[in-house]
Tab-separated table of C-alpha atoms in Angstrom:
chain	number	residue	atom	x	y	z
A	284	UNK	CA	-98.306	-31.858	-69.001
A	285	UNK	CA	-96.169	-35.371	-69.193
A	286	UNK	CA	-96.214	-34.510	-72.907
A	287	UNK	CA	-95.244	-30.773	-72.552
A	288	UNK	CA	-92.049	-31.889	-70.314
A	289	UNK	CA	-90.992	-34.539	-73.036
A	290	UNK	CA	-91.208	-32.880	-75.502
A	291	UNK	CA	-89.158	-29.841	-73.722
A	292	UNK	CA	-86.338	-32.438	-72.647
A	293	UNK	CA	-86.016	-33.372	-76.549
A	294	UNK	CA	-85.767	-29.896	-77.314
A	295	UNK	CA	-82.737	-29.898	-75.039
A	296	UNK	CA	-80.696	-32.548	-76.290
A	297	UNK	CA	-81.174	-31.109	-80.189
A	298	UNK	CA	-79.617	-28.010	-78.675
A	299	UNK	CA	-77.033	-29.588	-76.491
A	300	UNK	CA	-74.177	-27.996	-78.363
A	301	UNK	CA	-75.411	-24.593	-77.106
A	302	UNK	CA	-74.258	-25.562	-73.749
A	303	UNK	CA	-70.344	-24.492	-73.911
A	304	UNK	CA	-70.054	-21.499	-76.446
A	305	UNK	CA	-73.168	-19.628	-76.614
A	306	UNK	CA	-76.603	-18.897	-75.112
A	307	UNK	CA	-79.020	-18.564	-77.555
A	308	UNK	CA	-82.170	-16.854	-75.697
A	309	UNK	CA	-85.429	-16.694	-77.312
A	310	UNK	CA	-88.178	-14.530	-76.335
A	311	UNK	CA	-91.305	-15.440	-77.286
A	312	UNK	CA	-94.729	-15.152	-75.182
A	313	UNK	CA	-95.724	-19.240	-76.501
A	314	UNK	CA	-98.767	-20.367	-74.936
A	315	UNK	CA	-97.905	-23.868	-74.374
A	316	UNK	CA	-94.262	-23.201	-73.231
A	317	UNK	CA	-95.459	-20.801	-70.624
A	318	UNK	CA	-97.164	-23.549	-68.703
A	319	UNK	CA	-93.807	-25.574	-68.031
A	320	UNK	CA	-91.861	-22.134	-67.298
A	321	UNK	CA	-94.664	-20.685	-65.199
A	322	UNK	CA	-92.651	-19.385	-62.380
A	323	UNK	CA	-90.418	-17.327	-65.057
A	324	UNK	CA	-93.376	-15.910	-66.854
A	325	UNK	CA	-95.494	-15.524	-63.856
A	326	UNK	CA	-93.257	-13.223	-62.294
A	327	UNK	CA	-92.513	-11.703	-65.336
A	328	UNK	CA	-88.864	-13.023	-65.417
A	329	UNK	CA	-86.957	-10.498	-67.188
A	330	UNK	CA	-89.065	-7.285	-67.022
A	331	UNK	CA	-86.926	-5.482	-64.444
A	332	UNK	CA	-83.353	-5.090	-63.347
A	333	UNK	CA	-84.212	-6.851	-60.249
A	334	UNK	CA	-86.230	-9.907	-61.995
A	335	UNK	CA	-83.121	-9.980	-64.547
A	336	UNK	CA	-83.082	-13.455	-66.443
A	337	UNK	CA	-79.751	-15.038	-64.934
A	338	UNK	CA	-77.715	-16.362	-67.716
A	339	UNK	CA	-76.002	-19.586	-66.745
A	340	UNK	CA	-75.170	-23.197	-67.538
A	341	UNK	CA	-78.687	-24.045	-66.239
A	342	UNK	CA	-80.657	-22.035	-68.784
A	343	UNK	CA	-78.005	-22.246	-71.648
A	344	UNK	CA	-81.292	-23.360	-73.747
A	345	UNK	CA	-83.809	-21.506	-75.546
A	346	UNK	CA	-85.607	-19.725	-73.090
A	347	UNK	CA	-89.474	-18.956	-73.192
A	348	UNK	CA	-90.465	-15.655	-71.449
A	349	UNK	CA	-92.732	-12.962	-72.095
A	350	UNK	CA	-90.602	-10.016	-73.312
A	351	UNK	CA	-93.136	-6.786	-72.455
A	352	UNK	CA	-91.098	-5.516	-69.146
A	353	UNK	CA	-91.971	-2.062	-67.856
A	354	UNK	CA	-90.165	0.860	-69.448
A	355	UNK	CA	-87.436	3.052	-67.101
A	356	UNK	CA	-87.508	6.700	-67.810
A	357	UNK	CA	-84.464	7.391	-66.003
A	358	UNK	CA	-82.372	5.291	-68.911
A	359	UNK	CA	-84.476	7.487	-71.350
A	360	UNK	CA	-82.266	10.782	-72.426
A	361	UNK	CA	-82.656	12.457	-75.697
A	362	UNK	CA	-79.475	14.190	-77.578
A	363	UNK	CA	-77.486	11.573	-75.169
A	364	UNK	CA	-75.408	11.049	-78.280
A	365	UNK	CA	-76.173	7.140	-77.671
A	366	UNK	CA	-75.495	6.763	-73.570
A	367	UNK	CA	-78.864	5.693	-73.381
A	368	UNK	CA	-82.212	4.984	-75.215
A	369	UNK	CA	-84.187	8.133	-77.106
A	370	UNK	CA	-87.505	7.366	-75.157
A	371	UNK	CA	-88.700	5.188	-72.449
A	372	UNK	CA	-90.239	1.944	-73.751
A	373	UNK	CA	-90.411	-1.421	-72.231
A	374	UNK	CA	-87.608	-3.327	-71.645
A	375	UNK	CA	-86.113	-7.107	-71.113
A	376	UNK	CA	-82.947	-7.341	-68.766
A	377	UNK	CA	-80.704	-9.946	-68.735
A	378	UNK	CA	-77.448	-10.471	-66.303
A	379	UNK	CA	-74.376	-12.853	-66.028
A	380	UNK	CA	-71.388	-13.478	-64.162
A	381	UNK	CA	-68.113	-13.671	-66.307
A	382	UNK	CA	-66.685	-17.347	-65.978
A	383	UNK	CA	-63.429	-16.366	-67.313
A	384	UNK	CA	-61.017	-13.279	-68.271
A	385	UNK	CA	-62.032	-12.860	-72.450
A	386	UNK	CA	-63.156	-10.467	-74.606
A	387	UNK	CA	-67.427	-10.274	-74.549
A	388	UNK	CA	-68.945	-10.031	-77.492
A	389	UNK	CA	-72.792	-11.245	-78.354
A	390	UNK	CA	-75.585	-10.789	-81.110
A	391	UNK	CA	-79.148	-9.604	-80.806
A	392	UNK	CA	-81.116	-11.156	-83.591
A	393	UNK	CA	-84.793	-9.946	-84.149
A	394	UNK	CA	-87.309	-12.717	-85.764
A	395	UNK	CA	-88.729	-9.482	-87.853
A	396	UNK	CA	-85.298	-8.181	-89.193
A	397	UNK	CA	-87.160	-4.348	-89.703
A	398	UNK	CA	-87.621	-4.343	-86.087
A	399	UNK	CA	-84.759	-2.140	-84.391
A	400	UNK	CA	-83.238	-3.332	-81.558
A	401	UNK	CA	-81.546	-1.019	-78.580
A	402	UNK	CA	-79.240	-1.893	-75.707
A	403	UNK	CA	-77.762	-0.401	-72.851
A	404	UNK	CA	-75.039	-2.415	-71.201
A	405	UNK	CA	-73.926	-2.022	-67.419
A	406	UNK	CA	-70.943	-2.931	-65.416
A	407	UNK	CA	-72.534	-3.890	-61.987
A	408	UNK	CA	-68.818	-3.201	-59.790
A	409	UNK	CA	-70.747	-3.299	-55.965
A	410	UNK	CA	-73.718	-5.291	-56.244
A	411	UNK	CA	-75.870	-1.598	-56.128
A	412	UNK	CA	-77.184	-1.254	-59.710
A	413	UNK	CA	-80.879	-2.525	-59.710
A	414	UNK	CA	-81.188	-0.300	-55.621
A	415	UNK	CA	-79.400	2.356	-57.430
A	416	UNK	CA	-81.917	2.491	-60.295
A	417	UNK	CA	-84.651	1.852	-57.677
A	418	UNK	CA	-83.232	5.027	-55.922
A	419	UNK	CA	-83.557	7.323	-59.420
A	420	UNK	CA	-80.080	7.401	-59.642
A	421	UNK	CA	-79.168	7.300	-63.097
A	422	UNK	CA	-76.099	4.470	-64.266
A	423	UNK	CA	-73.743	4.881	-67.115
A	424	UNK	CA	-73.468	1.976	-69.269
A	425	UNK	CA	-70.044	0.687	-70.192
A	426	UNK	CA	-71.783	-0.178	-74.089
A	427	UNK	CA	-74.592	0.845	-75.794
A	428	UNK	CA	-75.954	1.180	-79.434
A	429	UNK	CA	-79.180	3.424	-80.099
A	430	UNK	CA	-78.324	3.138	-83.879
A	431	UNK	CA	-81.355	2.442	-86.535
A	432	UNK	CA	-79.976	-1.092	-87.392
A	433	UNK	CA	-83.357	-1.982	-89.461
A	434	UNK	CA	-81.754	0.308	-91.855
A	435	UNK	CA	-77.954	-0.779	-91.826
A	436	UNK	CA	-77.645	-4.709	-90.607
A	437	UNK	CA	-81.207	-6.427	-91.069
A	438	UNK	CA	-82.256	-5.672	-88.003
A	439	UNK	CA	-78.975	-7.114	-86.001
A	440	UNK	CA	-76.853	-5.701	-83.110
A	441	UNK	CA	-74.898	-6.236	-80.669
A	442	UNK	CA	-70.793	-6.049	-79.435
A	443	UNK	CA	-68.188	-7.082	-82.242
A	444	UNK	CA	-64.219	-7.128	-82.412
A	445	UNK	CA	-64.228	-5.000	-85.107
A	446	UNK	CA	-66.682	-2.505	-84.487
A	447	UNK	CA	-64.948	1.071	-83.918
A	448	UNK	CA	-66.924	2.609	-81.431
A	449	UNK	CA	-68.238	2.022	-77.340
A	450	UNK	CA	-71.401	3.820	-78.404
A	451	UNK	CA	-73.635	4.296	-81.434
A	452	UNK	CA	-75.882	7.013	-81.475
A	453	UNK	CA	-79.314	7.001	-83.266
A	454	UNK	CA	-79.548	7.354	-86.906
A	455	UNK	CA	-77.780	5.735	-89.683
A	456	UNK	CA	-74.595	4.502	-87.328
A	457	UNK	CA	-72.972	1.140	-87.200
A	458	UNK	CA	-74.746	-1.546	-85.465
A	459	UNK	CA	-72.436	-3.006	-83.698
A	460	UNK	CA	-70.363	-1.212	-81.051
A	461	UNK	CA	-67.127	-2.388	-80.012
A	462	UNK	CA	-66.565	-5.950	-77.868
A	463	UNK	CA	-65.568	-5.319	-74.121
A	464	UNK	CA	-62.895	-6.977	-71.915
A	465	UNK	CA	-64.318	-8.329	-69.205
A	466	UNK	CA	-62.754	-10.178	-66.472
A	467	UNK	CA	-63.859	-13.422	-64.539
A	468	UNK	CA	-66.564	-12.659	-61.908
A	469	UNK	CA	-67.881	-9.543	-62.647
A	470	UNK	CA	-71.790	-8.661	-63.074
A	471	UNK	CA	-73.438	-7.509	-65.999
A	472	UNK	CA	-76.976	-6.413	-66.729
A	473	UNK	CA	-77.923	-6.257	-70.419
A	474	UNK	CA	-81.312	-4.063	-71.019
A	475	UNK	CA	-82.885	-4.920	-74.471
A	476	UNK	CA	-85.490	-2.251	-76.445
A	477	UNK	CA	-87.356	-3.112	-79.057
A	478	UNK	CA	-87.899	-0.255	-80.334
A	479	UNK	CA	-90.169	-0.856	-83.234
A	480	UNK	CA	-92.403	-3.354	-81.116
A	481	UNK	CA	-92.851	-3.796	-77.618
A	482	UNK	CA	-94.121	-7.117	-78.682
A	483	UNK	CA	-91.470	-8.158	-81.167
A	484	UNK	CA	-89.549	-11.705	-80.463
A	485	UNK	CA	-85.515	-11.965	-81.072
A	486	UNK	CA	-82.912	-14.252	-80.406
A	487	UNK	CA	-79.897	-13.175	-78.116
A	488	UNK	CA	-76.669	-15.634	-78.673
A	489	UNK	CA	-73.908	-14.589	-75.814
A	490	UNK	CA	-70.435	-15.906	-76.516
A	491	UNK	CA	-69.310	-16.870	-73.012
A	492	UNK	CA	-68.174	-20.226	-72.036
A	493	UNK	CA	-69.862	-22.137	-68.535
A	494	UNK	CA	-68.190	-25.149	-67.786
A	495	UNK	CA	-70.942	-27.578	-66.922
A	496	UNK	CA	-71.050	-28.456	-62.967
A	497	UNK	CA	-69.078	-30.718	-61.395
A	498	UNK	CA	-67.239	-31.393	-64.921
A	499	UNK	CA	-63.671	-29.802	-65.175
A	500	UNK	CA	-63.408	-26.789	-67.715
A	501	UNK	CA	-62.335	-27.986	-71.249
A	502	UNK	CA	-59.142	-25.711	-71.696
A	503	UNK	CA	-58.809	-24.043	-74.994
A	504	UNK	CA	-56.202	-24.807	-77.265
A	505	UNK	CA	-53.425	-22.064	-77.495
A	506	UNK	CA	-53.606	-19.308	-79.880
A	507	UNK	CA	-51.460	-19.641	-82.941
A	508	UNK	CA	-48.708	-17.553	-82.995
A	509	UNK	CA	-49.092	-13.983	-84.390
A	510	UNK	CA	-46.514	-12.735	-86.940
A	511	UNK	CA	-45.816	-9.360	-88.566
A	512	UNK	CA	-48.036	-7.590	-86.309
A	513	UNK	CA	-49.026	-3.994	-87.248
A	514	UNK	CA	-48.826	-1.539	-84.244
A	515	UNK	CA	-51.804	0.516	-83.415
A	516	UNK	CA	-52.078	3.802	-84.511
A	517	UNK	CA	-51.236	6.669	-82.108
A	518	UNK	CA	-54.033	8.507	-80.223
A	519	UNK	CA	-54.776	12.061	-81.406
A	520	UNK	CA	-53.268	15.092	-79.870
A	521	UNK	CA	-54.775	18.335	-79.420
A	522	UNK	CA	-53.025	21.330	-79.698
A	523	UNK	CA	-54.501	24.746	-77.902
A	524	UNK	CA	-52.562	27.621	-78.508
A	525	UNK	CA	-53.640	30.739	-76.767
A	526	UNK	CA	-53.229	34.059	-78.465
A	527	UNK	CA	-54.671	37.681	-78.584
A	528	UNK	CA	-56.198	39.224	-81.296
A	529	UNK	CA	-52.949	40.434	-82.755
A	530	UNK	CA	-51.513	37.078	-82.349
A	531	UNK	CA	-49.127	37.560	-80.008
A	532	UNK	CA	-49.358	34.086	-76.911
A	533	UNK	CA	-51.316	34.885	-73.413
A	534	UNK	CA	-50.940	33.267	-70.732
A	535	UNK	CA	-54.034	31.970	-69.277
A	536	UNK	CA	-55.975	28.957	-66.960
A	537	UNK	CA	-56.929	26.531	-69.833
A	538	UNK	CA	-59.628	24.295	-68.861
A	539	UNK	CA	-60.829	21.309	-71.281
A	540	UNK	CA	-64.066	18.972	-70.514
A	541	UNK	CA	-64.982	16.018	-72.191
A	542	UNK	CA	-68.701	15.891	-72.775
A	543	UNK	CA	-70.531	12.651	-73.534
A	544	UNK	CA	-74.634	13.577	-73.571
A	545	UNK	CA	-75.312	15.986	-70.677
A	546	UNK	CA	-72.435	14.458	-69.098
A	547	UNK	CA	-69.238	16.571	-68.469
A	548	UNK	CA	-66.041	15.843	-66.589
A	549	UNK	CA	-62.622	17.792	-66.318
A	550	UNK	CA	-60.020	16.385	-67.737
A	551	UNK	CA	-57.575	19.011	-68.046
A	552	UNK	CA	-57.106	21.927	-66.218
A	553	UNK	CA	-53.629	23.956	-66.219
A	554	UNK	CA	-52.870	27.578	-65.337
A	555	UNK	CA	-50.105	30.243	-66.589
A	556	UNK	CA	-49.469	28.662	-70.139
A	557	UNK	CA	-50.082	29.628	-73.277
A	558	UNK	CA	-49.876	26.329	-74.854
A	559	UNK	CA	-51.201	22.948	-73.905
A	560	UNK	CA	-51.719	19.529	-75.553
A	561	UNK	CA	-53.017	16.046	-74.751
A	562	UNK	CA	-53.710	12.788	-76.155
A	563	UNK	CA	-57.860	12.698	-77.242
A	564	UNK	CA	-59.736	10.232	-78.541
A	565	UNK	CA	-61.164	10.508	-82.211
A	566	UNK	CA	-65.116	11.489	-82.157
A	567	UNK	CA	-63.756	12.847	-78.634
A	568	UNK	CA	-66.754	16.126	-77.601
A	569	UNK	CA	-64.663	18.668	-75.938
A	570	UNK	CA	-65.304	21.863	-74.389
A	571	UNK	CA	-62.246	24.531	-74.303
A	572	UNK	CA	-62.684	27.479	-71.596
A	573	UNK	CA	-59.649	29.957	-71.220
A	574	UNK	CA	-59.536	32.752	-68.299
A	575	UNK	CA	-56.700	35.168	-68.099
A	576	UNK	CA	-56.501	38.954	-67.066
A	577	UNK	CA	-58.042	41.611	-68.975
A	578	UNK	CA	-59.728	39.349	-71.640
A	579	UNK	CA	-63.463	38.349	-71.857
A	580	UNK	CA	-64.314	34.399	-70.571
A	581	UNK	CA	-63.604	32.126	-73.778
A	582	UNK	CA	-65.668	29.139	-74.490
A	583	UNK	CA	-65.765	26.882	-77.312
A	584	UNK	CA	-66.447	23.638	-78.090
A	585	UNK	CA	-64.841	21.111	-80.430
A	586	UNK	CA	-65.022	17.168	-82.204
A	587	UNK	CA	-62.394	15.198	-82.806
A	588	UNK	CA	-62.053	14.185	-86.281
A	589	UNK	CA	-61.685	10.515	-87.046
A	590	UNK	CA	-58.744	10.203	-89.099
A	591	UNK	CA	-56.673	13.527	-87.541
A	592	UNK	CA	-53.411	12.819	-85.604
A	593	UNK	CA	-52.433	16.388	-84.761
A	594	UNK	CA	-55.228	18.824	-83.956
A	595	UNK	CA	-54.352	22.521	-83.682
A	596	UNK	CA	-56.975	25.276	-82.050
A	597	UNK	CA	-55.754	28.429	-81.592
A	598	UNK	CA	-57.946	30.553	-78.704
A	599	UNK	CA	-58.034	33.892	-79.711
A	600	UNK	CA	-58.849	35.904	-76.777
A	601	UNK	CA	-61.003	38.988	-76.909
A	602	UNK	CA	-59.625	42.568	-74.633
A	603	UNK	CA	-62.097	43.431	-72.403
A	604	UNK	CA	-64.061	46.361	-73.259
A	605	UNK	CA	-67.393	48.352	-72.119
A	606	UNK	CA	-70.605	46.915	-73.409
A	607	UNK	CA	-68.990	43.806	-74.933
A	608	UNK	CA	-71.123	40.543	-73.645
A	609	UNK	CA	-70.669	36.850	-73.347
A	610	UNK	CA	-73.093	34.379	-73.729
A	611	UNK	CA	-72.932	32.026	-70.566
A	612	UNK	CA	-72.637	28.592	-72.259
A	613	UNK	CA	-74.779	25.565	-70.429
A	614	UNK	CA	-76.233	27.889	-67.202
A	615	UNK	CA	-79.632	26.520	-67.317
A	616	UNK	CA	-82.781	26.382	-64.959
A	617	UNK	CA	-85.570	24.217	-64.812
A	618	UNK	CA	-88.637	24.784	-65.950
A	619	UNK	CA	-90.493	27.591	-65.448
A	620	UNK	CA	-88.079	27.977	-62.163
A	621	UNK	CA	-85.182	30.245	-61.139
A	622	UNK	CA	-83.344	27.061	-60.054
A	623	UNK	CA	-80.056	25.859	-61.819
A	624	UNK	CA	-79.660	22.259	-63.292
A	625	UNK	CA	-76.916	20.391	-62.403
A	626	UNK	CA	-74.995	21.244	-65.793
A	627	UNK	CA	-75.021	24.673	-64.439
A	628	UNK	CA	-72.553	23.998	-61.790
A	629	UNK	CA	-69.204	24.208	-64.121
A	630	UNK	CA	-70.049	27.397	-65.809
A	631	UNK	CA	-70.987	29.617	-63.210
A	632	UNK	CA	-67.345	28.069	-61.427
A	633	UNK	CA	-66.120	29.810	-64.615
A	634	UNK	CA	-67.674	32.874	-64.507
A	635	UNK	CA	-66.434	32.977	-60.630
A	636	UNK	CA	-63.230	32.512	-61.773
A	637	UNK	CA	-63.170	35.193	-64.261
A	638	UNK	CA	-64.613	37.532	-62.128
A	639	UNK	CA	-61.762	36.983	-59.671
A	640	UNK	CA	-59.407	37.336	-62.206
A	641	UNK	CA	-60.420	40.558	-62.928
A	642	UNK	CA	-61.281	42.081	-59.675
A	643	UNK	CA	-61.930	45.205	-61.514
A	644	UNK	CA	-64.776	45.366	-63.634
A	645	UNK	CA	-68.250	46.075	-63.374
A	646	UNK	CA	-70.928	43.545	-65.052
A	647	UNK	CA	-74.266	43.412	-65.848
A	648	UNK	CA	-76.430	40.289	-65.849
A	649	UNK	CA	-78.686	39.600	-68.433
A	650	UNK	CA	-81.726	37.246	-68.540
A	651	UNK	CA	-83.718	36.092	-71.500
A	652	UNK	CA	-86.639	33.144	-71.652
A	653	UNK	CA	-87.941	30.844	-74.564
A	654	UNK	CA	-90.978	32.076	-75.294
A	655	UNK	CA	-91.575	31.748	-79.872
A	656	UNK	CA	-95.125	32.854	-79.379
A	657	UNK	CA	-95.816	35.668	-77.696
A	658	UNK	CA	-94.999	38.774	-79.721
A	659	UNK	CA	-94.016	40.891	-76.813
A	660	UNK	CA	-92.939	39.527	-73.026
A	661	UNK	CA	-95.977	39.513	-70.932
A	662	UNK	CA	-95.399	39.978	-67.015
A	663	UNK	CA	-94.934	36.109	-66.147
A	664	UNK	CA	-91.374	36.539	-69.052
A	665	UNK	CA	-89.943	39.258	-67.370
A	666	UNK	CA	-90.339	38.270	-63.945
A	667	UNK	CA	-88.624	34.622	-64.835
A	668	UNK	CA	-85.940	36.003	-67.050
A	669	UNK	CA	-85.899	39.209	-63.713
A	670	UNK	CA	-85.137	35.641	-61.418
A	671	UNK	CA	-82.762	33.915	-63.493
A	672	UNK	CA	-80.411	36.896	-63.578
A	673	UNK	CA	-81.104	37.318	-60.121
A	674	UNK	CA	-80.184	33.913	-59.486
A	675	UNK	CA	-76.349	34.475	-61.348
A	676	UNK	CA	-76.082	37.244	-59.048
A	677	UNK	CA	-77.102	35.302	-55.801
A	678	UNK	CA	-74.639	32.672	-56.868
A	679	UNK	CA	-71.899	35.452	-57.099
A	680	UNK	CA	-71.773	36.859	-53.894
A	681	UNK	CA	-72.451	33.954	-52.345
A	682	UNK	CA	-68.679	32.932	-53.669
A	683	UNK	CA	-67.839	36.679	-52.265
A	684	UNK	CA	-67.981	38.690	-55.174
A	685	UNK	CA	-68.757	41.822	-54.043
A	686	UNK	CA	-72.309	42.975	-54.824
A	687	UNK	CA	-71.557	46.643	-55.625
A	688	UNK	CA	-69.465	45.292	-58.940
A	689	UNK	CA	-72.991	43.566	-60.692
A	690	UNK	CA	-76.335	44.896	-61.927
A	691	UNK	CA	-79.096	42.368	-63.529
A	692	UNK	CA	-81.844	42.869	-65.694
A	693	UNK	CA	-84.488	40.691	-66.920
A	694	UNK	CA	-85.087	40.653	-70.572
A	695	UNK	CA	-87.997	38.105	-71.204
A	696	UNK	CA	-87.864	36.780	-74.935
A	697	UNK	CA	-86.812	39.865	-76.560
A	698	UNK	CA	-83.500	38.965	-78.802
A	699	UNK	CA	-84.440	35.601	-79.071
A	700	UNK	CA	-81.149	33.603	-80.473
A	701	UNK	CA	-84.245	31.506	-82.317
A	702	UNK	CA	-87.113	33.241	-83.026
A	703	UNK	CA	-88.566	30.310	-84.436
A	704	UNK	CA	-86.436	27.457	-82.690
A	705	UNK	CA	-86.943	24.124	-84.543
A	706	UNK	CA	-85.083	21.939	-81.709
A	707	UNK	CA	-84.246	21.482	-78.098
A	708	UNK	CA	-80.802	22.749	-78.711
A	709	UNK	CA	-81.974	26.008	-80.333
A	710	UNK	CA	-84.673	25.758	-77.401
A	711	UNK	CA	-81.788	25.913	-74.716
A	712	UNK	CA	-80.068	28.654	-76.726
A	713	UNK	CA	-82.854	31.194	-76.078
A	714	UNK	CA	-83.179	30.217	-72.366
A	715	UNK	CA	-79.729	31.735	-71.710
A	716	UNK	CA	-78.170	34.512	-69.114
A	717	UNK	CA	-75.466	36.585	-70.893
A	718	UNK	CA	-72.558	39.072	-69.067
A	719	UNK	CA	-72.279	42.784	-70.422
A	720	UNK	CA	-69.516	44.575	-69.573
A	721	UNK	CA	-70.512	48.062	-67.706
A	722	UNK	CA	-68.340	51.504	-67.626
């Protein structure tokens, strides 16, 4: 053991430089290291959020830990478009407390560069993220990159200054997402997937500064001065013009939602116009809805372009008319239930809203199941889809719409949108309740 701790001590002083700039972790499950770190691999340092390896001048060293933590399905979400990882596999956290105002950036090196490395990093503001997590309550990460960096970078990720983007999603993507400003004493946690092995070892090399204890900060030399500097190009701005079919502008509520995974938020919503623009952000996923007065409920959705500066999209708004129908974007249900998700809460506010605004008309609620293969809907598909239309109606008068204005039907999986869906998306398509208009 006398040998073990020498030879660990010698270790240190060959890496003494790694004290002030970096922290180069290494995670390894070494037999002979894990005796003199027995407390950190006993307790399987690093395999939670709550048994996070704290990254600080005392461990500014190459660290030896076992790096199999257990995996957390609730930061598991596919389609998330890169807000967190594709599948639940095990995990290693890290955490740290900014020392000083500067922009973070860091590298995750694997020892196998065709191993693909994941992260998901979080912004702990109150001290609640590991109870939070505990509690099922999903975070959102302030950084992440799902990408398949085996592919692109030799296995390497991580947060650079010139990387474009705060997420990559999987697939061919950059590696790198973009470095964060972060400001002295806040928390991070810093969850680490290997997805290729659960066993794989890499190298993490943080570039923070910690002042050594009791020793005064070294203070950086002052930045050169910066000439001829180029001005940053101007945000994007959407357009939305709203028109009928014969051109001519209506006036209408125009409500726009960014959407990041099944995430949505309003961040626009403006009544009596026919016009509208704000400043987006390129690779921006929007969703347009437009109400007004003797038109049918308009949704749509839209990307940003990356290298657009002026983005026009004219609504063209459809006169309401017997037996025309809309398809009800995003009301879902869970499975095999007549209960609504969560993302169902913004579109059935829409189709309340429409419904007031045409006090009116008569509809008729229609609702259709995924079911590829059965031929014909059995009992148990026309009940369900019976349930789910049932449900839109419920939901209706509830919000005082009177009853004697809706009729519902239940239409099983006849007029599948997929008969032979291939993915989730074309999955959620068929599992959909659409609006008729009735004489």
């Amino acid at each position: 053991m006398k040998n073990v701790l020498n030879n660990f001590a010698n270790m240190l002083k060959r890496n003494k430089s790694c004290h002030n700039y970096s922290l180069c972790c290494r995670i390894a499950a070494l037999p002979l290291m894990t005796l003199f770190l027995a407390h950190v691999a006993a307790a399987q340092q690093g395999g939670s959020c709550d048994s996070a390896i704290e990254i600080n001048y005392a461990n500014v060293q190459h660290i030896q830990a076992h790096a199999k933590g257990k995996a957390v399905a609730l930061l598991s979400m596919p389609h998330a478009k890169g807000m967190y990882f594709e599948k639940p596999h095990s995990l290693v956290w890290f955490t740290f407390v900014v020392p000083k105002d500067t922009l973070l950036t860091f590298d995750l090196i694997p020892d196998n560069n065709s191993d693909d490395l994941d992260f998901l990093l979080f912004r702990d503001q109150n001290a609640t993220l590991c109870s939070s997590i505990g509690q099922n309550k999903r975070p959102v990460p302030v950084r992440s990159n799902i990408a398949d960096n085996a592919f692109t970078s030799s296995g390497r990720t991580g947060l650079a200054a010139s990387a474009a983007h705060d997420m990559e999603a999987p697939g061919k993507h950059p590696a790198f997402s973009r470095a964060l400003e972060v400001k002295k004493g806040e928390r991070y946690y810093l969850a680490v997937d290997d997805y290729t092995s659960a066993f794989g070892t890499f190298s993490l090399h943080l570039n923070l500064y910690f002042p050594q204890p009791g020793k005064p900060a070294v203070q950086a030399p002052p930045p050169p001065p910066v000439h001829n500097i180029v001005p940053l190009p101007s945000p994007p701005v959407l357009k939305i013009i709203v028109a009928d079919s014969g051109n001519k502008p209506v006036k209408a509520r125009i409500k726009l939602m960014s959407v990041a995974g099944s995430r949505t938020r309003t961040i626009a919503d403006t009544t009596g116009t026919s016009e509208y623009q704000r400043t987006v952000m390129a690779r921006e996923h929007l969703k347009v809805i437009c109400i007004s007065q003797g038109y049918l409920l308009y949704q749509s959705e839209i990307t940003i372009p990356d290298t657009a500066t002026l983005i026009r999209d004219t609504v063209r708004l459809s006169v309401l008319r017997e037996h025309r129908s809309i398809v009800l974007q995003d009301i879902e249900f869970e499975p095999e239930l007549e209960v609504f998700l969560p993302t169902a809460a913004e579109p059935l506010s829409d189709l309340l809203a429409f419904m007031q605004s045409n006090p009116t008309i008569h509809i008729l609620i229609k609702g259709y199941v995924n079911d590829p293969f059965t031929q014909n809907s059995g009992n148990y598909d026309m009940d369900l889809s019976e349930r789910r239309a049932k449900a839109v109606m419920k939901y209706l008068t509830e919000h005082h719409i009177d009853k004697s204005r809706m009729d519902w039907k239940g239409f099983g999986n006849k007029d599948m949108l997929y008969p032979k869906p291939q993915t989730m998306e074309e999955q959620r398509a068929n599992r959909r309740v659409e609006i008729e208009i009735e004489p």
